Each structure stands twice: as structure tokens, then as C-alpha cells.
């Protein structure tokens, strides 16, 4: 036999100060309905507040002492837990203004006293069915929302993995590794989380910014795909001409991402990717490249990447240099405070320097 959710016993709360009226309604309702009763508005509110399972429908008398039905309904509609419960008003008042007031307070129907039994049954049955279908629609919408969110997350994670793979491919032509990119991501998050609580960046750095910066950080050197192997892989010091060519990796990466940004101008991920690709070699004192930006002219994302990249480069062994210890890297970064690197970002690094050392050490065991 097909399972019919609508056949589940429905719970009705009857609120009326007249025991006789409650008795009439009780007899009018089908026996498969669960009943609850309250002789006053205050008693009803107290009952609802302590109930784990709320009623599916409320029959509410208008004329009650101390707290009338209108006030009861108004209180119910203010409570997020109860505001969706349909309320049918019961009253001997027949004036149109009374009926309008009932609907204004949130009632779904209005039944005049004395009751017509068949009318009560029909209206209760109708509103219970409407409530059932409303819940079904809410469940369907909730499930659809969850499915969409899961699919968006799946697509986002897929895109992030693809971008990381492309960035890793660019790094593989140099001496960088995928671990380098992962470390850069962690370093960027540590710095951004620290800056987030600084008065200068409150309201500017939020959880979304931190997350996007972490995901976009591998794009900083993606422009290296456009640099010749003879220069990119040269073991010795570059000539001035070769260094000028090497500098182009910043604009190559930024211009490539800018073409994508034209198609998706609201995409913050691509926007930050452009910033870090182009400006991660800019210096606080204006002596960097490619634009010679200084101070706050340098995008915040690029300033954060700059420190993360410098620290990782100092700690890493290259054919042209040995690997520096954490202490040595720390002193070099402090020496570049206000020259190469934003002073606030150096300060943030010093707050988390032990975590930086641990991240690097753990990934190089």
C-alpha cells in the first residue's frame, strides 16, 4: 500500500474560554485528529512554548478575557517557531471590520458562531490540506536549495583544482613545486586572518575574501608559462636584459587573467588573481616591478602574497642559493619592513612566525 503522508494524524489546538464551545468543536472534528485545549490566550501561549511538537492548525476564539484572540494571533505571528501555523478565528462577531481585523492579524479563515458542524469540518480539512502541501513545497525547496549548493560547491572545487593544476604546471617549469603553492596558500590565510581583526582592514577583509585569496594565491606566478626556458631555468645570475624579460611574467599572467575577467567582470576570484599576478613583486618603497607602485597603491592581496612568497623562497634551496633557516628568513623579512614589505604584514607574520616555520618544516620532511 502506498504510504500517504497526509494520513498522519493531525494535531489541532482549540483555544476558547467556553468549555461548551470546546465540547462542540471536539465533537465536530473527526476522531483521527489529535486535540489540545486551552481556556485562555495565556494558557495557550504557555502550552505552545513548552511543546516540542506544535499543532498543525489552531482554532482561536476572538472574544476572551484578558487576552483576546487578536492579541494571541499577533503574538504567534511574531514567534518564528509558530508563525506558519494556520489560525482559524471563531467568533459570534459578524461585522466585516472584525473579520478584516482577523485577517490582518494573520488568520487564514473566520468561522461565525454558532457553529455549523459540516462547515467547521470542511474548513479545517481544507486548511490542513493546504498546510500539508505548504510543508511539502518547503521540503522540496529546501532539498533543491541543498542540491544546488552541493552542485555549486562541487563545481567550485573542480574549478579550484583545475586552476591549481594549471598554476602547478607553470611552477613545474621553474624550481617550484606543488608543495610550494600549498604553503603559499596556508601562509596567505594566516596573514589575512590576522589582518582581518586590525582596525585598518575591518570591513574590508571578511571570511569570503580570506577564502578567495587562499584559492587564488597559486596564480601569482602563472605568467611564467610565457618565459623562455633559457631564462626561466638559467642556473646563474640573469643579465639585465634577461631580468627584464623575467619581469614580464607579472604582466603576462595579469593580461591572461584580464581577458577572462572581461567575460566575468563580477568574479572576485579572477580580480584578485589579476592583482597578485601583476603586483606580487611590487615593493612598499616603490622599488619593485612592473609598475613601481608603493605603499597602499599596491593591492592588499599582492602585499600579502609578497611576504608569503619571499618567506618560502628564502627557506627553499635553489641552484643559485642555499636554503635559509627560519631565523635567517625572519631577520631578512624584518630588515625589509617598510622597504620591501608592508609593515603591518610583517607584524602579522611575526605573530604567526612559528606556524610558518612548522608549515614549511612539516612539508619538507
Tab-separated table of C-alpha atoms in Angstrom:
chain	number	residue	atom	x	y	z
A	1	UNK	CA	0.000	0.000	0.000
A	2	UNK	CA	1.344	3.437	-0.914
A	3	UNK	CA	2.467	5.484	2.096
A	4	UNK	CA	0.284	8.603	2.380
A	5	UNK	CA	2.000	11.285	4.459
A	6	UNK	CA	-1.242	13.240	4.593
A	7	UNK	CA	-2.813	10.311	6.534
A	8	UNK	CA	-0.563	11.037	9.527
A	9	UNK	CA	-2.645	12.201	12.495
A	10	UNK	CA	-3.051	15.962	12.521
A	11	UNK	CA	-2.920	17.924	15.749
A	12	UNK	CA	-5.471	20.673	16.409
A	13	UNK	CA	-5.237	23.235	19.218
A	14	UNK	CA	-8.576	24.728	20.286
A	15	UNK	CA	-8.388	27.997	22.250
A	16	UNK	CA	-11.689	29.150	23.694
A	17	UNK	CA	-12.760	30.360	27.132
A	18	UNK	CA	-16.051	28.485	26.799
A	19	UNK	CA	-15.934	24.757	27.750
A	20	UNK	CA	-19.250	24.330	25.937
A	21	UNK	CA	-17.775	25.703	22.680
A	22	UNK	CA	-14.738	23.457	23.070
A	23	UNK	CA	-17.034	20.461	23.582
A	24	UNK	CA	-18.958	21.299	20.390
A	25	UNK	CA	-15.742	21.644	18.372
A	26	UNK	CA	-14.325	18.487	19.869
A	27	UNK	CA	-17.350	16.536	18.718
A	28	UNK	CA	-17.316	18.216	15.320
A	29	UNK	CA	-13.764	17.212	14.464
A	30	UNK	CA	-13.014	13.770	13.000
A	31	UNK	CA	-11.751	11.230	15.544
A	32	UNK	CA	-8.414	10.819	13.713
A	33	UNK	CA	-7.372	14.335	14.753
A	34	UNK	CA	-5.330	14.816	17.908
A	35	UNK	CA	-6.716	17.571	20.128
A	36	UNK	CA	-5.261	20.036	22.587
A	37	UNK	CA	-7.298	22.579	24.531
A	38	UNK	CA	-6.654	25.924	26.226
A	39	UNK	CA	-9.233	28.044	28.072
A	40	UNK	CA	-7.327	31.320	27.690
A	41	UNK	CA	-4.816	33.026	25.457
A	42	UNK	CA	-2.129	32.992	28.154
A	43	UNK	CA	-2.632	29.261	28.765
A	44	UNK	CA	-2.353	28.619	25.027
A	45	UNK	CA	0.907	30.573	24.692
A	46	UNK	CA	2.370	28.726	27.690
A	47	UNK	CA	1.310	25.372	26.198
A	48	UNK	CA	2.869	26.189	22.831
A	49	UNK	CA	6.106	27.450	24.360
A	50	UNK	CA	6.716	24.178	26.177
A	51	UNK	CA	5.537	21.918	23.336
A	52	UNK	CA	8.176	20.124	21.280
A	53	UNK	CA	5.615	19.184	18.621
A	54	UNK	CA	3.486	22.135	17.533
A	55	UNK	CA	-0.102	21.824	16.265
A	56	UNK	CA	-0.869	21.715	12.577
A	57	UNK	CA	-3.764	24.153	12.984
A	58	UNK	CA	-5.256	26.423	15.664
A	59	UNK	CA	-8.937	27.211	16.225
A	60	UNK	CA	-8.957	30.527	18.081
A	61	UNK	CA	-11.875	32.288	19.748
A	62	UNK	CA	-11.872	36.083	19.373
A	63	UNK	CA	-13.802	37.182	22.487
A	64	UNK	CA	-11.767	36.071	25.513
A	65	UNK	CA	-10.998	37.944	28.764
A	66	UNK	CA	-7.551	39.463	29.473
A	67	UNK	CA	-6.081	38.477	26.094
A	68	UNK	CA	-8.417	38.341	23.099
A	69	UNK	CA	-7.879	36.207	20.026
A	70	UNK	CA	-6.429	39.052	18.003
A	71	UNK	CA	-3.651	39.565	20.560
A	72	UNK	CA	-2.960	35.825	20.752
A	73	UNK	CA	-2.635	35.593	16.982
A	74	UNK	CA	-0.385	38.655	16.892
A	75	UNK	CA	1.967	37.022	19.422
A	76	UNK	CA	2.000	33.762	17.462
A	77	UNK	CA	2.962	35.514	14.236
A	78	UNK	CA	5.884	37.249	15.956
A	79	UNK	CA	7.355	33.899	17.020
A	80	UNK	CA	9.406	32.343	14.227
A	81	UNK	CA	8.682	28.888	15.583
A	82	UNK	CA	4.893	29.325	15.405
A	83	UNK	CA	4.261	31.927	12.724
A	84	UNK	CA	3.491	29.387	9.992
A	85	UNK	CA	0.741	27.596	11.940
A	86	UNK	CA	-2.602	28.399	10.251
A	87	UNK	CA	-5.108	30.107	12.580
A	88	UNK	CA	-8.873	29.960	12.061
A	89	UNK	CA	-10.758	32.563	14.067
A	90	UNK	CA	-14.024	31.674	15.813
A	91	UNK	CA	-16.437	34.426	16.784
A	92	UNK	CA	-20.034	35.498	17.194
A	93	UNK	CA	-18.980	38.887	15.771
A	94	UNK	CA	-20.336	39.255	12.269
A	95	UNK	CA	-19.210	42.767	11.388
A	96	UNK	CA	-16.976	42.923	8.327
A	97	UNK	CA	-14.450	45.044	10.237
A	98	UNK	CA	-13.980	42.237	12.784
A	99	UNK	CA	-13.325	39.766	10.009
A	100	UNK	CA	-10.874	42.104	8.299
A	101	UNK	CA	-9.031	42.590	11.597
A	102	UNK	CA	-8.749	38.824	11.981
A	103	UNK	CA	-7.077	38.508	8.589
A	104	UNK	CA	-4.836	41.497	9.313
A	105	UNK	CA	-3.525	39.723	12.430
A	106	UNK	CA	-2.590	36.692	10.336
A	107	UNK	CA	-5.670	34.493	10.400
A	108	UNK	CA	-6.378	32.246	7.417
A	109	UNK	CA	-10.131	31.925	7.936
A	110	UNK	CA	-13.075	33.126	10.053
A	111	UNK	CA	-15.950	30.934	11.245
A	112	UNK	CA	-19.030	32.526	12.785
A	113	UNK	CA	-20.736	31.189	15.886
A	114	UNK	CA	-22.996	29.337	16.352
A	115	UNK	CA	-21.044	26.655	14.500
A	116	UNK	CA	-22.318	24.671	11.579
A	117	UNK	CA	-20.634	21.307	12.131
A	118	UNK	CA	-20.183	20.474	8.449
A	119	UNK	CA	-18.737	23.928	7.782
A	120	UNK	CA	-16.199	23.551	10.607
A	121	UNK	CA	-15.122	20.137	9.331
A	122	UNK	CA	-14.818	21.338	5.741
A	123	UNK	CA	-12.786	24.427	6.563
A	124	UNK	CA	-10.495	22.618	8.991
A	125	UNK	CA	-9.926	19.864	6.452
A	126	UNK	CA	-9.188	22.401	3.693
A	127	UNK	CA	-6.633	24.351	5.733
A	128	UNK	CA	-4.934	21.189	6.969
A	129	UNK	CA	-4.524	20.046	3.382
A	130	UNK	CA	-3.155	23.472	2.404
A	131	UNK	CA	-0.718	23.323	5.314
A	132	UNK	CA	0.370	19.838	4.303
A	133	UNK	CA	1.061	20.953	0.740
A	134	UNK	CA	2.841	24.068	2.007
A	135	UNK	CA	5.169	21.866	4.088
A	136	UNK	CA	5.789	19.613	1.111
A	137	UNK	CA	6.714	22.610	-1.037
A	138	UNK	CA	9.015	23.901	1.718
A	139	UNK	CA	10.716	20.492	1.913
A	140	UNK	CA	11.109	20.349	-1.851
A	141	UNK	CA	12.547	23.886	-1.932
A	142	UNK	CA	14.904	23.039	0.929
A	143	UNK	CA	16.096	19.912	-0.858
A	144	UNK	CA	16.536	21.827	-4.114
A	145	UNK	CA	18.498	24.535	-2.320
A	146	UNK	CA	20.737	21.921	-0.755
A	147	UNK	CA	21.228	20.189	-4.105
A	148	UNK	CA	22.111	23.487	-5.796
A	149	UNK	CA	24.535	24.394	-3.002
A	150	UNK	CA	26.207	20.986	-3.245
A	151	UNK	CA	26.467	21.269	-7.020
A	152	UNK	CA	27.904	24.804	-6.805
A	153	UNK	CA	30.419	23.575	-4.230
A	154	UNK	CA	31.301	20.640	-6.467
A	155	UNK	CA	31.805	22.926	-9.463
A	156	UNK	CA	33.774	25.415	-7.363
A	157	UNK	CA	36.054	22.707	-6.016
A	158	UNK	CA	36.520	21.315	-9.519
A	159	UNK	CA	37.416	24.744	-10.881
A	160	UNK	CA	39.791	25.396	-7.992
A	161	UNK	CA	41.511	22.057	-8.592
A	162	UNK	CA	41.861	22.848	-12.301
A	163	UNK	CA	43.334	26.286	-11.612
A	164	UNK	CA	45.720	24.814	-9.055
A	165	UNK	CA	46.832	22.232	-11.624
A	166	UNK	CA	47.499	24.975	-14.193
A	167	UNK	CA	49.455	27.001	-11.646
A	168	UNK	CA	51.399	23.886	-10.672
A	169	UNK	CA	52.196	23.302	-14.350
A	170	UNK	CA	53.611	26.820	-14.563
A	171	UNK	CA	55.672	26.252	-11.414
A	172	UNK	CA	56.976	22.918	-12.716
A	173	UNK	CA	58.921	24.717	-15.424
A	174	UNK	CA	60.780	26.551	-12.665
A	175	UNK	CA	62.120	25.002	-9.489
A	176	UNK	CA	58.875	25.475	-7.639
A	177	UNK	CA	56.664	22.563	-6.620
A	178	UNK	CA	53.052	21.907	-5.792
A	179	UNK	CA	54.080	21.947	-2.129
A	180	UNK	CA	55.319	25.499	-2.637
A	181	UNK	CA	51.868	26.513	-3.844
A	182	UNK	CA	50.161	24.763	-0.945
A	183	UNK	CA	52.460	26.506	1.516
A	184	UNK	CA	51.760	29.876	-0.106
A	185	UNK	CA	48.041	29.228	0.350
A	186	UNK	CA	48.472	28.491	4.060
A	187	UNK	CA	50.775	31.478	4.601
A	188	UNK	CA	48.292	33.808	2.899
A	189	UNK	CA	45.421	32.588	5.061
A	190	UNK	CA	47.452	33.052	8.259
A	191	UNK	CA	48.338	36.632	7.359
A	192	UNK	CA	44.872	37.563	6.097
A	193	UNK	CA	43.169	36.168	9.205
A	194	UNK	CA	45.463	38.269	11.392
A	195	UNK	CA	44.915	41.433	9.347
A	196	UNK	CA	41.174	40.848	9.433
A	197	UNK	CA	40.992	41.935	13.075
A	198	UNK	CA	43.143	45.037	12.527
A	199	UNK	CA	41.223	48.310	12.615
A	200	UNK	CA	42.598	49.313	9.200
A	201	UNK	CA	41.048	46.309	7.489
A	202	UNK	CA	37.856	45.696	9.474
A	203	UNK	CA	35.024	45.569	6.977
A	204	UNK	CA	37.462	45.145	4.087
A	205	UNK	CA	38.727	41.660	4.897
A	206	UNK	CA	35.980	39.148	5.585
A	207	UNK	CA	35.733	35.356	5.510
A	208	UNK	CA	34.968	35.322	1.764
A	209	UNK	CA	37.991	37.488	0.984
A	210	UNK	CA	40.281	35.215	3.016
A	211	UNK	CA	38.905	32.122	1.291
A	212	UNK	CA	39.190	33.592	-2.213
A	213	UNK	CA	42.698	34.903	-1.566
A	214	UNK	CA	43.805	31.462	-0.420
A	215	UNK	CA	42.331	29.824	-3.520
A	216	UNK	CA	43.685	32.480	-5.906
A	217	UNK	CA	47.206	32.645	-4.454
A	218	UNK	CA	48.613	29.868	-6.728
A	219	UNK	CA	48.006	32.210	-9.680
A	220	UNK	CA	50.782	34.600	-8.648
A	221	UNK	CA	53.417	33.092	-10.961
A	222	UNK	CA	51.157	31.707	-13.664
A	223	UNK	CA	52.704	34.146	-16.164
A	224	UNK	CA	55.930	32.119	-16.073
A	225	UNK	CA	54.449	29.922	-18.784
A	226	UNK	CA	55.318	32.755	-21.175
A	227	UNK	CA	59.008	32.973	-20.203
A	228	UNK	CA	61.673	31.155	-22.256
A	229	UNK	CA	63.300	28.117	-20.671
A	230	UNK	CA	66.742	29.612	-21.305
A	231	UNK	CA	65.895	32.412	-18.892
A	232	UNK	CA	63.495	30.660	-16.534
A	233	UNK	CA	65.826	27.716	-15.966
A	234	UNK	CA	69.150	29.545	-16.112
A	235	UNK	CA	71.255	28.348	-13.129
A	236	UNK	CA	73.297	31.501	-12.778
A	237	UNK	CA	72.577	35.165	-12.337
A	238	UNK	CA	70.448	36.762	-15.039
A	239	UNK	CA	71.826	39.549	-17.183
A	240	UNK	CA	69.985	42.893	-17.022
A	241	UNK	CA	68.297	42.056	-20.345
A	242	UNK	CA	67.280	38.592	-19.122
A	243	UNK	CA	65.955	40.035	-15.875
A	244	UNK	CA	63.794	42.469	-17.847
A	245	UNK	CA	62.406	39.506	-19.739
A	246	UNK	CA	61.789	37.622	-16.486
A	247	UNK	CA	59.846	40.588	-15.102
A	248	UNK	CA	57.324	40.115	-17.889
A	249	UNK	CA	55.835	37.091	-16.133
A	250	UNK	CA	53.840	39.527	-13.987
A	251	UNK	CA	52.131	41.255	-16.907
A	252	UNK	CA	51.782	38.032	-18.914
A	253	UNK	CA	49.842	36.432	-16.043
A	254	UNK	CA	47.770	39.552	-15.366
A	255	UNK	CA	46.883	40.095	-19.040
A	256	UNK	CA	45.854	36.466	-19.449
A	257	UNK	CA	43.543	36.675	-16.455
A	258	UNK	CA	42.266	40.097	-17.571
A	259	UNK	CA	40.899	38.503	-20.745
A	260	UNK	CA	38.921	36.095	-18.590
A	261	UNK	CA	37.777	38.964	-16.339
A	262	UNK	CA	36.192	40.707	-19.342
A	263	UNK	CA	33.808	37.782	-19.608
A	264	UNK	CA	33.169	37.612	-15.843
A	265	UNK	CA	33.524	41.201	-14.535
A	266	UNK	CA	31.872	40.411	-11.191
A	267	UNK	CA	34.181	37.498	-10.383
A	268	UNK	CA	36.232	38.414	-7.297
A	269	UNK	CA	38.413	35.321	-7.700
A	270	UNK	CA	39.666	36.481	-11.102
A	271	UNK	CA	40.024	40.075	-9.875
A	272	UNK	CA	42.277	39.006	-7.015
A	273	UNK	CA	44.135	36.675	-9.381
A	274	UNK	CA	44.956	39.660	-11.611
A	275	UNK	CA	46.131	41.708	-8.622
A	276	UNK	CA	48.513	39.100	-7.294
A	277	UNK	CA	49.825	38.040	-10.699
A	278	UNK	CA	50.687	41.615	-11.644
A	279	UNK	CA	51.768	43.143	-8.349
A	280	UNK	CA	53.349	40.472	-6.125
A	281	UNK	CA	56.839	41.838	-6.987
A	282	UNK	CA	55.939	45.437	-6.141
A	283	UNK	CA	57.695	46.799	-3.039
A	284	UNK	CA	56.415	49.003	-0.264
A	285	UNK	CA	59.036	51.681	-1.029
A	286	UNK	CA	58.184	51.765	-4.752
A	287	UNK	CA	61.327	49.974	-5.971
A	288	UNK	CA	59.526	46.890	-7.261
A	289	UNK	CA	58.036	45.994	-10.632
A	290	UNK	CA	56.270	46.099	-13.065
A	291	UNK	CA	54.629	49.456	-12.222
A	292	UNK	CA	56.780	50.793	-9.386
A	293	UNK	CA	53.771	51.056	-7.078
A	294	UNK	CA	54.342	51.979	-3.440
A	295	UNK	CA	52.531	51.738	-0.112
A	296	UNK	CA	48.779	51.280	-0.286
A	297	UNK	CA	48.878	51.709	-4.072
A	298	UNK	CA	49.857	48.035	-4.126
A	299	UNK	CA	46.758	45.831	-3.867
A	300	UNK	CA	46.417	44.253	-0.442
A	301	UNK	CA	46.268	40.770	-1.919
A	302	UNK	CA	49.617	41.313	-3.669
A	303	UNK	CA	51.213	42.675	-0.486
A	304	UNK	CA	50.156	39.541	1.399
A	305	UNK	CA	51.443	37.271	-1.378
A	306	UNK	CA	54.731	39.180	-1.431
A	307	UNK	CA	55.598	38.203	2.124
A	308	UNK	CA	54.396	34.621	1.720
A	309	UNK	CA	56.417	34.236	-1.485
A	310	UNK	CA	59.550	35.845	-0.030
A	311	UNK	CA	59.464	33.629	3.069
A	312	UNK	CA	59.031	30.447	1.048
A	313	UNK	CA	61.741	31.464	-1.432
A	314	UNK	CA	64.193	32.189	1.387
A	315	UNK	CA	63.549	28.824	3.016
A	316	UNK	CA	63.861	26.895	-0.268
A	317	UNK	CA	67.105	25.648	-1.813
A	318	UNK	CA	67.896	26.763	-5.349
A	319	UNK	CA	70.845	26.089	-7.658
A	320	UNK	CA	71.978	29.649	-7.091
A	321	UNK	CA	71.374	29.779	-3.293
A	322	UNK	CA	71.237	27.656	-0.169
A	323	UNK	CA	68.119	27.261	1.943
A	324	UNK	CA	67.948	29.741	4.808
A	325	UNK	CA	66.814	28.781	8.280
A	326	UNK	CA	63.616	30.217	9.741
A	327	UNK	CA	65.652	32.561	11.929
A	328	UNK	CA	67.611	33.856	8.927
A	329	UNK	CA	64.463	34.316	6.860
A	330	UNK	CA	62.824	36.101	9.795
A	331	UNK	CA	65.688	38.592	10.077
A	332	UNK	CA	65.678	39.292	6.335
A	333	UNK	CA	61.921	39.938	6.407
A	334	UNK	CA	62.273	42.242	9.406
A	335	UNK	CA	65.032	44.082	7.527
A	336	UNK	CA	62.615	44.590	4.634
A	337	UNK	CA	59.863	46.006	6.853
A	338	UNK	CA	58.752	49.323	5.346
A	339	UNK	CA	61.084	48.813	2.390
A	340	UNK	CA	60.193	45.628	0.560
A	341	UNK	CA	57.157	44.636	2.625
A	342	UNK	CA	54.149	46.388	4.179
A	343	UNK	CA	54.980	46.956	7.878
A	344	UNK	CA	51.577	45.700	9.042
A	345	UNK	CA	52.020	42.482	7.086
A	346	UNK	CA	55.464	41.943	8.598
A	347	UNK	CA	53.891	42.425	12.030
A	348	UNK	CA	51.202	39.875	11.154
A	349	UNK	CA	53.909	37.432	10.052
A	350	UNK	CA	55.743	37.853	13.356
A	351	UNK	CA	52.529	36.919	15.188
A	352	UNK	CA	52.447	33.610	13.319
A	353	UNK	CA	56.120	33.005	12.581
A	354	UNK	CA	56.178	29.695	14.456
A	355	UNK	CA	53.261	28.448	12.354
A	356	UNK	CA	55.143	29.497	9.199
A	357	UNK	CA	58.170	27.513	10.329
A	358	UNK	CA	56.028	24.480	11.200
A	359	UNK	CA	54.219	24.518	7.853
A	360	UNK	CA	57.478	24.681	5.940
A	361	UNK	CA	59.229	22.071	8.102
A	362	UNK	CA	56.313	19.599	8.018
A	363	UNK	CA	56.113	19.703	4.216
A	364	UNK	CA	59.838	19.215	3.740
A	365	UNK	CA	60.438	16.179	5.909
